[in-house]
Each structure stands twice: as structure tokens, then as C-alpha cells.
Short mmCIF file of C-alpha atoms in Angstrom, two decimals:
data_model
loop_
_atom_site.label_atom_id
_atom_site.label_comp_id
_atom_site.label_asym_id
_atom_site.label_seq_id
_atom_site.Cartn_x
_atom_site.Cartn_y
_atom_site.Cartn_z
CA MET A 1 -46.92 -0.18 -168.02
CA ALA A 2 -45.65 2.52 -165.65
CA PRO A 3 -42.78 4.76 -166.74
CA VAL A 4 -39.28 3.62 -165.76
CA ARG A 5 -37.72 5.56 -162.89
CA THR A 6 -34.90 7.32 -164.72
CA MET A 7 -31.73 9.30 -163.86
CA LEU A 8 -30.64 11.66 -166.64
CA LEU A 9 -27.26 13.36 -166.66
CA TRP A 10 -27.21 16.71 -168.56
CA CYS A 11 -24.12 18.79 -169.47
CA PRO A 12 -25.23 22.42 -170.00
CA ASP A 13 -24.15 24.22 -173.18
CA TRP A 14 -22.60 21.04 -174.56
CA PRO A 15 -21.87 22.30 -178.12
CA VAL A 16 -19.80 25.06 -176.52
CA ILE A 17 -18.05 22.68 -174.12
CA ALA A 18 -17.36 20.25 -176.98
CA ALA A 19 -15.72 23.03 -178.96
CA GLU A 20 -13.45 23.71 -175.98
CA ILE A 21 -12.54 20.03 -175.66
CA VAL A 22 -11.90 19.35 -179.29
CA ASP A 23 -10.86 22.70 -180.74
CA GLY A 24 -9.54 24.54 -177.67
CA VAL A 25 -12.03 27.42 -177.84
CA PRO A 26 -12.32 28.81 -174.28
CA ALA A 27 -15.88 28.24 -173.05
CA ALA A 28 -15.44 30.96 -170.40
CA THR A 29 -15.37 33.59 -173.15
CA PRO A 30 -18.44 34.72 -175.19
CA VAL A 31 -19.00 31.80 -177.64
CA ALA A 32 -21.98 30.97 -179.79
CA VAL A 33 -22.57 27.85 -181.95
CA LEU A 34 -24.64 28.48 -185.07
CA HIS A 35 -26.64 26.23 -187.36
CA ALA A 36 -28.39 27.61 -190.46
CA ASN A 37 -27.29 31.14 -189.39
CA ARG A 38 -29.09 30.88 -186.03
CA VAL A 39 -27.68 30.41 -182.52
CA VAL A 40 -28.24 26.87 -181.16
CA ALA A 41 -26.02 27.16 -178.09
CA ALA A 42 -24.19 29.98 -176.25
CA SER A 43 -21.76 30.15 -173.34
CA ALA A 44 -22.74 31.70 -170.02
CA SER A 45 -20.77 34.91 -170.72
CA ALA A 46 -22.46 35.21 -174.10
CA ARG A 47 -25.90 34.86 -172.54
CA ALA A 48 -24.94 37.55 -170.06
CA GLU A 49 -24.49 39.89 -173.06
CA GLY A 50 -27.97 39.03 -174.37
CA VAL A 51 -27.14 36.22 -176.81
CA ARG A 52 -30.03 33.73 -176.93
CA ARG A 53 -30.89 30.64 -178.89
CA GLY A 54 -32.66 31.39 -182.16
CA LEU A 55 -30.91 34.72 -182.77
CA ARG A 56 -29.42 35.35 -186.18
CA LYS A 57 -25.66 35.72 -186.41
CA ARG A 58 -25.67 39.47 -187.12
CA GLU A 59 -28.05 40.20 -184.20
CA ALA A 60 -26.00 38.06 -181.83
CA GLN A 61 -22.78 39.87 -182.85
CA SER A 62 -24.47 43.27 -182.44
CA ARG A 63 -25.37 42.33 -178.86
CA CYS A 64 -21.88 40.98 -178.13
CA PRO A 65 -19.21 42.36 -180.53
CA GLN A 66 -16.47 40.16 -179.00
CA LEU A 67 -18.53 37.00 -179.67
CA THR A 68 -16.69 33.98 -181.08
CA VAL A 69 -18.89 32.29 -183.64
CA LEU A 70 -18.54 28.56 -184.36
CA ASP A 71 -20.33 26.33 -186.86
CA HIS A 72 -22.41 23.52 -185.44
CA ASP A 73 -20.54 20.21 -185.73
CA PRO A 74 -22.56 17.18 -184.60
CA GLY A 75 -19.51 14.92 -185.07
CA ARG A 76 -17.50 17.10 -182.75
CA ASP A 77 -20.24 16.94 -180.11
CA VAL A 78 -20.39 13.16 -180.29
CA ARG A 79 -16.63 12.68 -180.09
CA ALA A 80 -16.32 14.98 -177.08
CA PHE A 81 -19.24 13.27 -175.25
CA GLU A 82 -17.90 9.74 -175.66
CA PRO A 83 -15.49 10.02 -172.64
CA VAL A 84 -18.36 11.39 -170.52
CA ALA A 85 -20.59 8.44 -171.38
CA ALA A 86 -17.71 6.08 -170.69
CA ALA A 87 -17.16 7.75 -167.31
CA VAL A 88 -20.83 7.22 -166.39
CA GLU A 89 -20.48 3.56 -167.36
CA GLU A 90 -17.63 3.22 -164.93
CA VAL A 91 -20.09 3.99 -162.07
CA VAL A 92 -23.39 2.45 -163.33
CA ALA A 93 -24.38 0.02 -166.03
CA GLY A 94 -26.96 0.31 -168.77
CA VAL A 95 -26.33 3.85 -170.03
CA GLU A 96 -28.38 5.24 -172.91
CA VAL A 97 -27.08 8.26 -174.76
CA ILE A 98 -30.04 10.52 -175.51
CA ARG A 99 -28.00 13.06 -177.52
CA PRO A 100 -24.53 14.55 -177.20
CA GLY A 101 -24.55 16.20 -173.76
CA ALA A 102 -27.22 13.97 -172.18
CA CYS A 103 -27.39 10.32 -171.16
CA ALA A 104 -29.80 8.32 -169.00
CA VAL A 105 -29.78 5.23 -166.82
CA ALA A 106 -32.46 3.36 -164.89
CA ALA A 107 -32.42 4.66 -161.32
CA ARG A 108 -33.33 1.40 -159.54
CA GLY A 109 -29.92 -0.28 -159.60
CA PRO A 110 -27.73 2.74 -158.69
CA SER A 111 -30.08 3.89 -155.95
CA ARG A 112 -29.91 0.47 -154.27
CA TYR A 113 -26.15 0.19 -154.66
CA PHE A 114 -25.30 3.69 -153.37
CA GLY A 115 -28.05 3.90 -150.76
CA GLY A 116 -30.46 6.27 -152.48
CA GLU A 117 -31.17 8.20 -155.63
CA GLU A 118 -29.59 11.44 -154.52
CA GLN A 119 -26.41 9.62 -153.31
CA ALA A 120 -26.12 7.87 -156.69
CA ALA A 121 -26.60 11.14 -158.56
CA GLU A 122 -23.92 12.83 -156.47
CA ARG A 123 -21.48 9.95 -157.11
CA ILE A 124 -22.02 10.09 -160.87
CA VAL A 125 -21.66 13.88 -161.11
CA GLU A 126 -18.52 13.81 -158.97
CA HIS A 127 -16.95 11.03 -161.04
CA VAL A 128 -17.66 12.83 -164.33
CA ALA A 129 -16.15 16.03 -162.96
CA GLN A 130 -13.02 14.27 -161.77
CA THR A 131 -12.54 12.09 -164.84
CA CYS A 132 -13.56 14.41 -167.66
CA GLU A 133 -13.39 17.87 -165.98
CA VAL A 134 -16.93 18.50 -167.19
CA GLU A 135 -19.72 20.07 -165.14
CA SER A 136 -23.03 18.22 -165.18
CA GLN A 137 -26.25 17.88 -163.25
CA ILE A 138 -28.76 15.07 -162.87
CA GLY A 139 -32.54 14.99 -162.89
CA ILE A 140 -34.57 12.05 -161.58
CA ALA A 141 -38.18 11.38 -162.50
CA ASP A 142 -40.57 8.77 -163.88
CA GLY A 143 -39.60 8.50 -167.55
CA VAL A 144 -36.81 9.84 -169.72
CA PHE A 145 -38.75 12.95 -170.85
CA ALA A 146 -39.54 14.15 -167.37
CA ALA A 147 -36.04 13.32 -166.12
CA GLY A 148 -34.55 15.47 -168.90
CA LEU A 149 -36.65 18.45 -167.83
CA ALA A 150 -35.82 17.85 -164.17
CA ALA A 151 -32.12 17.79 -165.00
CA ARG A 152 -32.30 21.43 -166.12
CA SER A 153 -32.74 22.40 -162.47
CA GLY A 154 -31.06 19.35 -160.88
CA ARG A 155 -34.38 18.26 -159.38
CA VAL A 156 -35.44 14.92 -157.94
CA VAL A 157 -39.18 14.43 -158.67
CA PRO A 158 -40.70 12.01 -156.13
CA PRO A 159 -42.20 8.78 -157.52
CA GLY A 160 -45.77 9.33 -158.65
CA ASP A 161 -45.46 13.17 -158.81
CA THR A 162 -44.16 13.37 -162.37
CA ALA A 163 -47.53 14.40 -163.85
CA GLY A 164 -47.84 17.26 -161.39
CA PHE A 165 -44.26 18.35 -162.05
CA LEU A 166 -44.91 18.49 -165.82
CA ALA A 167 -48.27 20.22 -165.52
CA GLY A 168 -46.85 23.63 -164.77
CA LEU A 169 -44.19 23.67 -167.48
CA PRO A 170 -44.75 25.63 -170.74
CA VAL A 171 -45.65 23.69 -173.91
CA GLU A 172 -42.26 24.70 -175.39
CA ALA A 173 -40.74 21.93 -173.26
CA LEU A 174 -42.08 19.42 -175.80
CA GLY A 175 -39.39 20.48 -178.24
CA ARG A 176 -41.83 20.57 -181.18
CA PRO A 177 -41.92 24.21 -182.46
CA ALA A 178 -44.76 23.68 -184.96
CA LEU A 179 -46.96 21.92 -182.44
CA THR A 180 -46.08 24.46 -179.75
CA ASP A 181 -47.08 27.36 -181.93
CA LEU A 182 -50.42 25.73 -182.71
CA LEU A 183 -51.14 24.90 -179.05
CA ARG A 184 -50.46 28.47 -177.99
CA ARG A 185 -52.82 29.80 -180.66
CA LEU A 186 -55.42 27.49 -179.25
CA GLY A 187 -54.90 28.89 -175.80
CA LEU A 188 -53.00 25.85 -174.40
CA ARG A 189 -49.96 27.29 -172.67
CA THR A 190 -48.85 24.57 -170.27
CA LEU A 191 -48.27 20.86 -170.49
CA GLY A 192 -51.07 20.41 -168.00
CA ASP A 193 -53.52 22.17 -170.32
CA PHE A 194 -52.46 19.93 -173.21
CA ALA A 195 -52.57 16.75 -171.09
CA ALA A 196 -56.16 17.54 -170.00
CA LEU A 197 -57.43 17.11 -173.58
CA PRO A 198 -59.13 13.83 -174.48
CA ALA A 199 -56.72 11.41 -176.16
CA GLY A 200 -59.13 10.67 -179.03
CA ASP A 201 -59.55 14.38 -179.87
CA VAL A 202 -55.77 14.86 -179.83
CA LEU A 203 -55.28 12.02 -182.27
CA ALA A 204 -57.94 13.35 -184.58
CA ARG A 205 -56.63 16.94 -184.52
CA PHE A 206 -52.83 16.57 -184.17
CA GLY A 207 -52.08 13.13 -185.58
CA PHE A 208 -49.77 10.46 -184.35
CA ASP A 209 -46.84 12.73 -183.35
CA GLY A 210 -49.26 14.94 -181.43
CA THR A 211 -50.54 11.85 -179.60
CA LEU A 212 -46.97 10.96 -178.54
CA ALA A 213 -46.45 14.51 -177.31
CA HIS A 214 -49.76 14.26 -175.44
CA ARG A 215 -48.61 11.14 -173.62
CA LEU A 216 -45.32 12.85 -172.67
CA ALA A 217 -47.14 15.88 -171.35
CA ALA A 218 -49.26 13.63 -169.14
CA GLY A 219 -46.17 11.81 -167.75
CA ARG A 220 -46.92 8.57 -169.53
CA ASP A 221 -43.49 8.04 -171.04
CA HIS A 222 -43.20 4.27 -170.96
CA ARG A 223 -40.44 3.88 -173.55
CA PRO A 224 -37.85 1.51 -172.15
CA LEU A 225 -34.24 2.64 -172.01
CA ALA A 226 -32.06 1.41 -174.88
CA VAL A 227 -28.89 0.28 -173.14
CA ARG A 228 -25.75 1.61 -174.73
CA SER A 229 -23.18 -0.96 -175.85
CA PRO A 230 -19.68 0.33 -175.28
CA PRO A 231 -17.84 0.56 -178.59
CA PRO A 232 -15.01 -1.93 -179.23
CA ASP A 233 -11.42 -0.72 -178.91
CA LEU A 234 -10.44 -0.43 -182.57
CA ALA A 235 -7.14 1.42 -182.07
CA ALA A 236 -3.88 -0.21 -183.13
CA THR A 237 -0.88 0.36 -180.88
CA GLU A 238 2.76 -0.75 -181.11
CA THR A 239 5.66 -0.22 -178.73
CA TYR A 240 9.27 -0.22 -180.01
CA ASP A 241 12.31 -1.20 -177.91
CA ASP A 242 14.60 0.75 -180.29
CA PRO A 243 13.32 4.34 -180.67
CA LEU A 244 12.34 5.29 -184.25
CA ASP A 245 14.42 8.32 -185.17
CA ARG A 246 14.70 7.82 -188.93
CA VAL A 247 11.88 8.40 -191.43
CA ASP A 248 12.53 5.17 -193.36
CA ALA A 249 12.41 3.01 -190.23
CA ALA A 250 9.29 4.84 -189.02
CA ALA A 251 7.58 4.41 -192.41
CA PHE A 252 8.24 0.67 -192.38
CA ALA A 253 6.78 0.32 -188.88
CA ALA A 254 3.83 2.52 -189.84
CA ARG A 255 2.88 0.31 -192.77
CA THR A 256 2.68 -2.79 -190.56
CA LEU A 257 0.56 -0.96 -188.01
CA ALA A 258 -1.69 0.50 -190.74
CA GLU A 259 -2.37 -2.97 -192.19
CA ARG A 260 -3.27 -4.24 -188.67
CA LEU A 261 -5.70 -1.35 -188.15
CA HIS A 262 -7.29 -1.91 -191.58
CA ASP A 263 -7.76 -5.62 -190.89
CA THR A 264 -9.33 -4.90 -187.47
CA LEU A 265 -11.81 -2.46 -188.99
CA ALA A 266 -12.61 -4.90 -191.85
CA GLY A 267 -13.34 -7.58 -189.27
CA HIS A 268 -16.06 -5.33 -187.84
CA GLY A 269 -17.36 -4.34 -191.29
CA LEU A 270 -16.04 -0.84 -190.92
CA ALA A 271 -13.79 1.55 -192.86
CA CYS A 272 -11.90 4.58 -191.55
CA THR A 273 -12.67 8.15 -192.68
CA ARG A 274 -10.82 10.10 -190.01
CA LEU A 275 -7.53 8.89 -188.57
CA GLY A 276 -5.87 9.94 -185.31
CA ILE A 277 -2.10 9.47 -185.16
CA GLU A 278 -0.54 9.49 -181.69
CA ALA A 279 3.13 9.04 -180.80
CA VAL A 280 5.19 9.06 -177.63
CA THR A 281 8.94 9.73 -177.65
CA ALA A 282 11.61 8.25 -175.39
CA HIS A 283 11.60 11.52 -173.42
CA GLY A 284 7.83 11.30 -172.80
CA GLN A 285 6.85 13.89 -175.34
CA GLU A 286 3.32 13.24 -176.66
CA LEU A 287 2.49 14.02 -180.29
CA ARG A 288 -0.93 13.86 -181.85
CA ARG A 289 -2.53 14.77 -185.19
CA VAL A 290 -5.86 13.97 -186.86
CA TRP A 291 -6.16 13.34 -190.67
CA ARG A 292 -9.54 13.62 -192.34
CA HIS A 293 -10.36 11.85 -195.59
CA ASP A 294 -13.08 12.34 -198.21
CA GLY A 295 -13.90 8.67 -198.67
CA LEU A 296 -12.72 5.37 -197.20
CA LEU A 297 -9.11 4.96 -196.15
CA THR A 298 -7.46 1.84 -197.52
CA ALA A 299 -4.49 0.17 -195.81
CA ALA A 300 -2.13 1.95 -198.22
CA ALA A 301 -3.83 5.32 -197.67
CA ILE A 302 -3.58 4.89 -193.86
CA ALA A 303 0.12 4.00 -194.21
CA ASP A 304 0.75 7.05 -196.47
CA ARG A 305 -0.79 9.45 -193.94
CA VAL A 306 1.13 7.93 -191.05
CA ARG A 307 4.34 8.22 -193.08
CA TRP A 308 3.63 11.83 -193.96
CA GLN A 309 2.94 12.69 -190.33
CA LEU A 310 6.02 10.88 -189.07
CA ASP A 311 8.08 12.62 -191.67
CA GLY A 312 6.78 15.97 -190.46
CA TRP A 313 7.46 15.08 -186.84
CA LEU A 314 10.92 13.54 -187.32
CA THR A 315 12.21 16.20 -189.74
CA GLY A 316 10.40 19.11 -188.05
CA THR A 317 9.66 20.84 -191.34
CA SER A 318 6.68 21.30 -193.64
CA ARG A 319 6.32 19.03 -196.64
CA ARG A 320 4.72 21.67 -198.88
CA PRO A 321 7.13 22.48 -201.72
CA GLY A 322 8.06 26.13 -201.91
CA SER A 323 5.87 27.14 -198.99
CA GLY A 324 8.79 28.46 -196.94
CA ARG A 325 6.91 27.51 -193.77
CA VAL A 326 8.61 25.76 -190.90
CA GLY A 327 6.77 23.27 -188.76
CA PRO A 328 7.25 22.44 -185.08
CA ALA A 329 10.66 21.59 -183.78
CA ARG A 330 11.92 18.04 -184.17
CA PRO A 331 11.34 15.82 -181.11
CA THR A 332 14.37 15.48 -178.83
CA ALA A 333 14.18 11.68 -178.93
CA GLY A 334 12.92 8.84 -181.09
CA ILE A 335 9.43 7.42 -181.04
CA ILE A 336 8.87 4.47 -178.76
CA ARG A 337 5.07 4.06 -179.05
CA LEU A 338 2.81 4.63 -182.04
CA ARG A 339 -0.98 4.49 -181.86
CA LEU A 340 -3.54 4.72 -184.73
CA VAL A 341 -7.07 5.67 -183.64
CA PRO A 342 -9.98 5.44 -186.13
CA GLU A 343 -11.89 8.51 -184.93
CA GLY A 344 -14.37 8.36 -187.78
CA VAL A 345 -15.69 5.06 -189.21
CA LEU A 346 -18.42 4.02 -191.63
CA ALA A 347 -20.07 0.74 -192.39
CA HIS A 348 -18.20 -0.60 -195.39
CA VAL A 349 -20.71 -2.25 -197.69
CA GLY A 350 -18.86 -1.62 -200.96
CA LEU A 351 -19.55 0.83 -203.83
CA GLN A 352 -21.84 0.05 -206.73
CA PRO A 353 -20.59 1.46 -210.04
CA GLY A 354 -22.71 4.36 -211.26
CA LEU A 355 -24.28 4.58 -214.70
CA TRP A 356 -22.42 7.80 -215.53
CA GLY A 357 -19.28 7.29 -213.50
CA GLU A 358 -20.27 8.83 -210.17
CA THR A 359 -18.62 5.97 -208.29
CA GLY A 360 -17.45 3.87 -211.22
CA ALA A 361 -14.13 2.45 -212.26
CA GLU A 362 -12.84 5.64 -214.02
CA ARG A 363 -13.30 7.70 -210.91
CA GLU A 364 -11.56 5.07 -208.82
CA ARG A 365 -8.59 4.93 -211.25
CA ALA A 366 -8.23 8.70 -211.09
CA HIS A 367 -8.38 8.58 -207.29
CA ARG A 368 -5.65 5.91 -207.17
CA ALA A 369 -3.44 7.85 -209.62
CA LEU A 370 -3.70 11.12 -207.64
CA SER A 371 -3.18 9.22 -204.36
CA ARG A 372 -0.06 7.68 -205.92
CA VAL A 373 1.29 11.13 -206.79
CA GLN A 374 0.67 12.19 -203.19
CA GLY A 375 2.51 9.09 -201.95
CA ILE A 376 5.58 10.12 -203.94
CA LEU A 377 5.54 13.93 -203.60
CA GLY A 378 3.65 14.54 -200.38
CA PRO A 379 0.08 15.31 -199.25
CA GLU A 380 -0.06 18.87 -200.59
CA SER A 381 1.24 18.07 -204.07
CA VAL A 382 -2.34 17.55 -205.26
CA LEU A 383 -4.96 20.14 -204.29
CA THR A 384 -8.68 20.39 -205.00
CA ALA A 385 -11.05 23.30 -204.59
CA VAL A 386 -13.88 23.43 -202.03
CA LEU A 387 -16.64 26.00 -202.36
CA GLY A 388 -17.98 27.83 -199.36
CA GLY A 389 -19.47 31.05 -198.25
CA GLY A 390 -18.13 34.54 -198.86
CA ARG A 391 -18.99 37.92 -200.30
CA SER A 392 -16.25 38.06 -202.91
CA PRO A 393 -15.29 35.37 -205.45
CA ALA A 394 -11.83 35.01 -203.92
CA ASP A 395 -13.38 34.10 -200.52
CA GLN A 396 -15.73 31.45 -201.94
CA ALA A 397 -13.10 28.76 -202.74
CA ARG A 398 -10.25 27.24 -200.75
CA LEU A 399 -7.73 24.53 -201.70
CA VAL A 400 -7.40 21.36 -199.67
CA PRO A 401 -5.17 18.35 -200.26
CA TRP A 402 -6.63 15.62 -202.43
CA GLY A 403 -8.35 13.00 -200.28
CA ASP A 404 -8.87 15.26 -197.29
CA GLU A 405 -12.40 15.74 -196.09
CA ARG A 406 -14.04 18.24 -198.49
CA VAL A 407 -16.38 19.89 -196.02
CA PRO A 408 -17.98 22.88 -197.71
CA GLY A 409 -18.12 26.16 -195.81
CA ARG A 410 -21.33 27.99 -195.08
CA PRO A 411 -23.62 28.08 -198.11
CA ALA A 412 -23.28 31.14 -200.26
CA ALA A 413 -26.95 32.07 -200.32
CA PRO A 414 -27.34 33.49 -196.78
CA TRP A 415 -24.35 35.82 -197.11
CA PRO A 416 -25.53 39.43 -197.12
CA GLY A 417 -23.74 41.59 -199.65
CA ARG A 418 -22.89 38.62 -201.91
CA LEU A 419 -22.45 39.41 -205.61
CA PRO A 420 -25.42 38.42 -207.79
CA SER A 421 -25.11 35.76 -210.46
CA PRO A 422 -23.40 34.98 -212.75
CA ALA A 423 -20.11 34.25 -210.98
CA PRO A 424 -16.88 35.42 -212.67
CA ALA A 425 -15.03 32.84 -214.74
CA ILE A 426 -11.51 33.89 -213.60
CA VAL A 427 -10.47 35.37 -210.25
CA LEU A 428 -7.15 37.15 -210.47
CA PRO A 429 -4.61 35.94 -207.90
CA GLU A 430 -3.65 39.57 -207.22
CA PRO A 431 -6.05 42.46 -207.99
CA LEU A 432 -4.80 44.91 -210.60
CA PRO A 433 -4.76 48.66 -209.81
CA ALA A 434 -7.10 50.63 -212.04
CA ALA A 435 -8.87 53.96 -212.39
CA VAL A 436 -12.46 54.66 -213.41
CA TYR A 437 -13.35 58.08 -214.89
CA ASP A 438 -16.66 59.78 -215.70
CA ALA A 439 -17.44 61.56 -218.99
CA ALA A 440 -15.81 64.76 -217.72
CA GLY A 441 -12.53 62.93 -216.90
CA GLU A 442 -13.01 63.00 -213.14
CA LEU A 443 -12.34 59.95 -210.98
CA VAL A 444 -15.59 58.22 -210.04
CA ARG A 445 -16.22 57.97 -206.32
CA VAL A 446 -18.86 56.53 -204.05
CA THR A 447 -20.27 58.35 -201.05
CA ALA A 448 -20.97 56.94 -197.59
CA ARG A 449 -24.62 56.59 -198.67
CA LEU A 450 -23.54 54.49 -201.70
CA ALA A 451 -24.28 57.27 -204.17
CA VAL A 452 -22.04 57.23 -207.29
CA SER A 453 -20.54 60.65 -208.04
CA ALA A 454 -21.13 60.17 -211.79
CA PRO A 455 -21.78 57.29 -214.20
CA PRO A 456 -18.55 55.40 -215.05
CA ALA A 457 -17.41 56.15 -218.59
CA ARG A 458 -13.79 54.99 -219.01
CA LEU A 459 -11.53 52.39 -217.39
CA GLU A 460 -7.77 52.48 -217.21
CA VAL A 461 -5.84 49.47 -215.87
CA ALA A 462 -2.23 49.64 -214.69
CA LEU A 463 -0.90 46.29 -215.92
CA PRO A 464 2.45 45.01 -214.63
CA THR A 465 5.51 45.73 -216.79
CA ALA A 466 6.01 42.01 -217.53
CA ARG A 467 2.70 40.25 -217.69
CA PRO A 468 2.83 37.09 -215.52
CA PRO A 469 1.67 33.84 -217.13
CA VAL A 470 -1.59 33.78 -215.18
CA ASP A 471 -4.95 32.94 -216.77
CA GLY A 472 -7.17 35.97 -216.93
CA VAL A 473 -4.51 38.69 -216.93
CA ALA A 474 -4.31 38.55 -220.71
CA ALA A 475 -8.06 39.19 -220.86
CA VAL A 476 -7.72 42.53 -219.07
CA PRO A 477 -7.33 45.44 -221.52
CA SER A 478 -4.03 47.23 -221.84
CA GLY A 479 -3.09 50.37 -219.98
CA THR A 480 -4.86 52.68 -222.47
CA PRO A 481 -8.35 53.98 -221.42
CA VAL A 482 -11.24 51.79 -222.58
CA GLU A 483 -14.84 52.95 -222.86
CA ILE A 484 -17.38 51.47 -220.43
CA VAL A 485 -20.64 50.66 -222.22
CA GLY A 486 -22.55 49.16 -219.27
CA TRP A 487 -22.21 48.92 -215.51
CA ALA A 488 -24.02 47.72 -212.39
CA GLY A 489 -23.53 48.41 -208.73
CA PRO A 490 -22.35 49.35 -206.27
CA TRP A 491 -22.57 46.32 -204.03
CA PRO A 492 -21.15 47.34 -200.61
CA VAL A 493 -19.00 45.23 -198.28
CA ASP A 494 -18.68 46.33 -194.65
CA GLU A 495 -17.05 43.46 -192.80
CA ARG A 496 -15.87 43.10 -189.19
CA TRP A 497 -16.80 46.70 -188.41
CA TRP A 498 -16.61 45.91 -184.69
CA ALA A 499 -12.84 45.18 -184.98
CA PRO A 500 -11.12 48.28 -186.43
CA ALA A 501 -7.89 46.44 -187.11
CA GLU A 502 -9.69 43.87 -189.26
CA ALA A 503 -12.43 46.01 -190.74
CA ARG A 504 -12.89 46.11 -194.49
CA ARG A 505 -15.15 48.50 -196.40
CA GLN A 506 -15.47 48.56 -200.18
CA ALA A 507 -17.90 48.89 -203.08
CA ARG A 508 -17.95 46.57 -206.08
CA PHE A 509 -19.07 47.13 -209.65
CA GLN A 510 -19.64 45.00 -212.73
CA VAL A 511 -18.62 46.75 -215.93
CA ALA A 512 -18.85 45.85 -219.62
CA LEU A 513 -16.33 47.29 -222.07
CA THR A 514 -16.48 48.14 -225.76
CA ASP A 515 -14.31 45.10 -226.68
CA GLY A 516 -16.81 42.75 -225.05
CA THR A 517 -14.82 42.18 -221.84
CA ALA A 518 -16.74 42.12 -218.57
CA LEU A 519 -14.86 42.79 -215.32
CA LEU A 520 -15.47 42.90 -211.60
CA LEU A 521 -14.12 46.11 -210.06
CA SER A 522 -13.84 47.20 -206.45
CA LEU A 523 -13.35 50.64 -204.86
CA ALA A 524 -11.65 50.71 -201.44
CA GLY A 525 -9.97 53.63 -199.72
CA GLY A 526 -10.37 55.78 -202.84
CA ARG A 527 -8.50 53.28 -205.08
CA TRP A 528 -9.99 51.15 -207.88
CA TRP A 529 -9.02 47.49 -208.51
CA VAL A 530 -9.78 44.81 -211.04
CA GLU A 531 -10.62 41.57 -209.15
CA ALA A 532 -12.10 39.18 -211.68
CA VAL A 533 -13.02 38.59 -215.30
CA TYR A 534 -16.40 37.39 -216.56
CA ASP A 535 -16.64 34.89 -219.40
#
């Protein structure tokens, strides 16, 4: 069967564009999106500074010191691309999303309707630009694979010329790094060279995946398009004749709307994990906030989050006790329309109790109890720790409200300059000033080449006059000098050296004292500090 004549719409640098759409990061500035510490996408201004795909983070930042670095978020890319796919569907039918940033459609129908393939492509690109304010370009060829490569240059490959178009492209166009490396070592540098090999020899040498790549290189992509089914409208919306200007009235309305949303999702076999709350006031002011959740949101949990958000909007203050922070100003009018949008959903097939309580009844009871406390005292009354990357123990944990999405930060292993194991048992909330002396009574210092002036011999800690009731402070020795019987280091930290106002340079030591206490010390700007206590 001959390949299907295909039109493929491609949005260049989509991970960068998606970050601008969702997070507001300007794509016109130098921006790079990283996955596994390597660049997977970069903005045009970043590429002008030498930032390329595959570079490590430090090398990319050395080429472009003003580079904004973002973590790769496939969910963000998908959410941002949904309006683009919907815009294409408004012009043509039968859209298949290849990946975030690219979608395809059979060319036969649009070309007949609009009077030609080029006219149809121009109409689609123009509609996407006007509707979504997104730049795109279209490639047309026989098959999805060839159309995707043609889209990179906005090219229309005439029918029957696809094999010739592919023949001159490098083997890297296959998108299979391991196979590409092997082909180059065998002297096969273009898709034409690879396509010229006998199919039987390719199967014997490269296996089934190599055979599929061989067919693509020869222009024999006969995979039919999988037509995209537009997702159902799952949002729940309610309009109020009397504006909601009191928290109690808004909370009552929110519970009814939350139950309706939960029932709609249940009817589709879905459960919500990320909730968008949108409101419009009588004066036309539009308010929006997204709540993430680590797990499945029940009707009560949805209602709680809507109530918390409405409370924050209608009172104009933060709910966190003792934070002293003030939120945005209160709206000038009551709310006349409320909309709940399930921005993240999962198939809800139930939870099977685990043998050791991973998802069993005890864990569910604890979750309900903590959620109940939040419902009474507010979302930030119960916090849980999330581990992430960082060079110091204080940077490797952050507190998030219970039930929020517990997305870990970058893994700790790739961080250069990270402290070796074991991790300290207690991290002091505020470092304690200290002094480290050598055997001659001189203050120990570290040179620019990380040479220690003399072996540390004694430690003196300046404890506060009234010891605060904080775990770990009591484990630090009193203000009298204590002998150091063992030490290791220094481990240097030289962060954000390209931004003088934010730069931080210090050296860290692990020391063992005569009383058995082990401490983490740091030296910065000629001053010593106690940061953590080892168990």
C-alpha cells in the first residue's frame, strides 16, 4: 500500500513556547529546556549564543551566562499544545497529534476543499497564528515521517518524489541515536545509503526496529493516520444572578459545583489530579488558579480547594497562619461565574490494598485525617517534605501542603559539589557562628586553590544566649573550645558566579569532636558556621 499523502504542522522550539504559554517565560529571551541535565530545546536567541541540543547545563550556561534554564515538563507541553490541535481541527478534520508541537492530517481532503495543498497549508498556518498566536510551518510529503522532515523547511515534496527527498538527508533524521552511531561507523551517512541495503540483510543485522527505520529511509511509510478524537468538555460552570461576595455563600456554591464536576468525571471513568479554578466578577475581572494534588481528588477535596481559593480571593489575604504575607487585593465586585476545569485526569480504576500498607486502609485513614485538618485550618496547616537537588542539606528539602503534587526536584546525584554520604540527621534552621583554630591557636583558613592553612584542631561555637527549643541545637557543644579529633574536606561551593549579586562561594567541612559529636561546618567570607549535625 502506498504511503498516505500527509500534511504535518510543526511548531519550532515547542518546549520553549509551551513554557511561555503556561509559565510566562519570555521565549524571545535566551531560554533552554533541560532533561537529564542536557539541553533538549533552546530558544532562537539562546542558539545565537551557541546553545545547542545535547549540551550539558554548565556548558550551556558558560556559552550564554544570561540563559534561563527550565526543567522539561511533558505535561506542560501537552497542555499548551491542546489549543493548537483544536485550532487545526477547526479548519480540517482527522487530526493526529504526533507529539506536543506537531500534528498531522491527510492532505487529500483539505487540498480539494481549499483548492490545493499549498493553499490548505497557508490557511491552517494562518488560522493557528490568529487563534493561538503561535508560529508554525507545514511540510507535505508521502507519509508522516517524510512530512515531518519536510516541515522543518516548510517544503512541499511532490507526489512520488519522497524517496529522492529523503535520500540526501543524514541518518540522524531517523531519530535513533544508537542506530545512527552504528550506521556512521559502517560508512552509511545518508538515508539513501541506508535505504540501498537489501531488506533481508537489514533485518538480520539490525533487527525489527532497524527494519522499520529502513522502510522509513526508503519512503515506504504506510502507517495510516490515527485520527484524534477531540476530548469531551469536562469542565463544570455555573453562573449566579446574585454576585457571591461572602465566603460562606461562595463555599456553599462551590460544593455543589464540585460534586457536579466529580460526577461528570466519574461518568467517564476519570478522576481529577490537577484542578483549575476560574472566576469572573461582576466588573469583568477574571481570576484563575491551578491546584495540584498528589493523588485523586474526591468531591470533598475539590470543594475544599475551591473554598480555600475563594476565601483567598474574597478576603484578599493569605491563609497561612503567622506568615505575615498579604495576597492580591480583594476583587471590586462579587463573583458571577465560577468554572472548574479538570486540567489533569487519570483513569480511575480503584486502589488495591497493599500487603504492607502502601495503599491500604491505614494510609487512607491518615490521608483523610490530615485532609480534615486542612479543611478546618487551611491548606498550609499540614506540610510535608519533598526531596530534590542541591549542594547543601538545607537546599535538598522543601515543604509543600499536604495533598499537593509532590514533584521531586532534580535528583541529587548529578549535582557537582554535593556533600558525600551520609547525610546529616539534623539541619539547623539558622547556622550558628563558630570559629575553627589550628594547634597554634590561629584561625584556620582556606585559600583560593582550596588549600587549608593548617589542620583544624579546636572548634568554638557561639551559641545564642537563650537556646531556642529547636532540635539539634542542644547537640552542639557549648561555647567553650572543643578538640577536633577528625575532619574531612573542604568541599567547595561556587554558585551563580555569572551573577555577582547572587554569587555564593564557600567551603564545607565535616568534623568529629572528642565528645562523639559530628558536625557540618562551612567557611564563607572568612567566617565559620555550624550548619548541621550528624547522628
